[in-house]
mmCIF file of C-alpha atoms in Angstrom:
data_model
loop_
_atom_site.group_PDB
_atom_site.id
_atom_site.type_symbol
_atom_site.label_atom_id
_atom_site.label_comp_id
_atom_site.label_asym_id
_atom_site.label_seq_id
_atom_site.Cartn_x
_atom_site.Cartn_y
_atom_site.Cartn_z
ATOM 1 C CA MET A 1 35.509 -78.852 68.235
ATOM 2 C CA GLN A 2 34.988 -75.110 68.557
ATOM 3 C CA TYR A 3 37.771 -72.811 69.656
ATOM 4 C CA PRO A 4 37.228 -69.214 70.718
ATOM 5 C CA ILE A 5 39.442 -66.713 68.940
ATOM 6 C CA VAL A 6 40.022 -63.066 69.678
ATOM 7 C CA ILE A 7 40.593 -60.653 66.822
ATOM 8 C CA HIS A 8 42.423 -57.357 67.182
ATOM 9 C CA LYS A 9 42.667 -54.549 64.678
ATOM 10 C CA ASP A 10 44.955 -51.572 65.022
ATOM 11 C CA VAL A 11 44.837 -48.603 62.701
ATOM 12 C CA GLU A 12 46.816 -49.289 59.522
ATOM 13 C CA SER A 13 47.360 -52.988 60.285
ATOM 14 C CA ALA A 14 45.894 -56.336 59.349
ATOM 15 C CA TYR A 15 43.529 -58.184 61.661
ATOM 16 C CA GLY A 16 45.536 -60.162 64.217
ATOM 17 C CA VAL A 17 44.093 -63.328 65.751
ATOM 18 C CA SER A 18 45.004 -65.094 68.995
ATOM 19 C CA VAL A 19 43.743 -68.457 70.208
ATOM 20 C CA PRO A 20 43.629 -68.240 74.016
ATOM 21 C CA ASP A 21 43.303 -72.004 74.520
ATOM 22 C CA LEU A 22 46.394 -72.703 72.395
ATOM 23 C CA PRO A 23 49.358 -70.631 73.582
ATOM 24 C CA GLY A 24 51.561 -69.682 70.655
ATOM 25 C CA CYS A 25 48.807 -70.159 68.090
ATOM 26 C CA PHE A 26 48.038 -66.989 66.171
ATOM 27 C CA SER A 27 47.307 -65.749 62.666
ATOM 28 C CA ALA A 28 46.274 -62.670 60.720
ATOM 29 C CA GLY A 29 44.331 -61.528 57.682
ATOM 30 C CA ASP A 30 43.743 -58.387 55.668
ATOM 31 C CA THR A 31 39.962 -58.733 56.110
ATOM 32 C CA LEU A 32 37.915 -60.069 58.971
ATOM 33 C CA GLU A 33 36.886 -63.071 56.850
ATOM 34 C CA GLU A 34 40.510 -63.825 55.927
ATOM 35 C CA ALA A 35 41.533 -63.538 59.563
ATOM 36 C CA VAL A 36 38.916 -66.084 60.656
ATOM 37 C CA GLU A 37 39.868 -68.487 57.839
ATOM 38 C CA ALA A 38 43.556 -68.123 58.694
ATOM 39 C CA ALA A 39 42.771 -68.793 62.346
ATOM 40 C CA GLN A 40 41.016 -72.040 61.433
ATOM 41 C CA GLU A 41 44.083 -73.152 59.455
ATOM 42 C CA ALA A 42 46.447 -72.081 62.246
ATOM 43 C CA ILE A 43 44.463 -74.024 64.852
ATOM 44 C CA ALA A 44 44.425 -77.161 62.692
ATOM 45 C CA CYS A 45 48.187 -76.920 62.068
ATOM 46 C CA HIS A 46 48.894 -76.243 65.736
ATOM 47 C CA LEU A 47 46.817 -79.206 66.886
ATOM 48 C CA GLU A 48 48.302 -81.476 64.225
ATOM 49 C CA GLY A 49 51.793 -80.541 65.415
ATOM 50 C CA LEU A 50 50.883 -81.328 69.012
ATOM 51 C CA LEU A 51 49.440 -84.693 68.011
ATOM 52 C CA MET A 52 52.449 -85.585 65.854
ATOM 53 C CA ASP A 53 54.782 -84.748 68.733
ATOM 54 C CA GLY A 54 52.719 -86.849 71.138
ATOM 55 C CA GLU A 55 51.792 -83.772 73.149
ATOM 56 C CA PRO A 56 48.394 -83.433 74.817
ATOM 57 C CA ILE A 57 45.843 -81.009 73.444
ATOM 58 C CA PRO A 58 45.438 -78.256 76.067
ATOM 59 C CA ALA A 59 42.153 -78.190 77.962
ATOM 60 C CA LYS A 60 39.708 -75.566 76.782
ATOM 61 C CA GLN A 61 38.416 -72.828 79.029
ATOM 62 C CA SER A 62 35.050 -71.155 78.760
ATOM 63 C CA LEU A 63 34.589 -68.162 76.511
ATOM 64 C CA GLU A 64 33.502 -66.170 79.562
ATOM 65 C CA THR A 65 36.822 -66.926 81.287
ATOM 66 C CA HIS A 66 38.756 -65.615 78.302
ATOM 67 C CA GLN A 67 36.517 -62.559 77.946
ATOM 68 C CA ALA A 68 37.267 -61.627 81.559
ATOM 69 C CA SER A 69 41.007 -61.470 80.830
ATOM 70 C CA VAL A 70 42.496 -57.995 80.466
ATOM 71 C CA ASP A 71 44.717 -59.391 77.681
ATOM 72 C CA TYR A 72 41.682 -59.679 75.414
ATOM 73 C CA LYS A 73 39.675 -56.700 76.624
ATOM 74 C CA SER A 74 39.441 -54.848 73.307
ATOM 75 C CA GLY A 75 39.120 -57.859 71.017
ATOM 76 C CA ILE A 76 36.346 -59.147 68.806
ATOM 77 C CA TRP A 77 35.338 -62.711 69.663
ATOM 78 C CA ALA A 78 34.416 -65.528 67.312
ATOM 79 C CA LEU A 79 34.212 -69.309 67.440
ATOM 80 C CA VAL A 80 36.122 -71.415 64.922
ATOM 81 C CA ASN A 81 35.222 -75.031 64.240
ATOM 82 C CA VAL A 82 38.033 -77.551 63.720
ATOM 83 C CA ASP A 83 37.308 -81.192 62.878
ATOM 84 C CA LEU A 84 39.613 -83.154 65.172
ATOM 85 C CA SER A 85 38.661 -86.481 63.574
ATOM 86 C CA LYS A 86 40.449 -85.413 60.369
ATOM 87 C CA LEU A 87 43.561 -84.513 62.336
ATOM 88 C CA LEU A 88 43.542 -87.745 64.305
ATOM 89 C CA SER A 89 43.356 -89.827 61.126
ATOM 90 C CA LYS A 90 46.311 -87.912 59.602
ATOM 91 C CA THR A 91 48.604 -88.554 62.555
ATOM 92 C CA LYS A 92 48.118 -92.331 62.664
#
């Protein structure tokens, strides 16, 4: 499953990453590549925690919906792929 992420970079800081479809899920990295990799790990951990707690996985919204939000106006967008089948087999 692909999740949109938004990457922010302030002067003299690491790249910060938010996952709009998963409130409370965020990560960071010193390089853009590290930030994307960290986001993939953060999403997998976040989803695994939801599944282990018996919580539903939040419904995804379209990338266009997120891009229209003023909260993400200055961000760089990317899509991160997370294999849910691996997570589902871990939580059984």
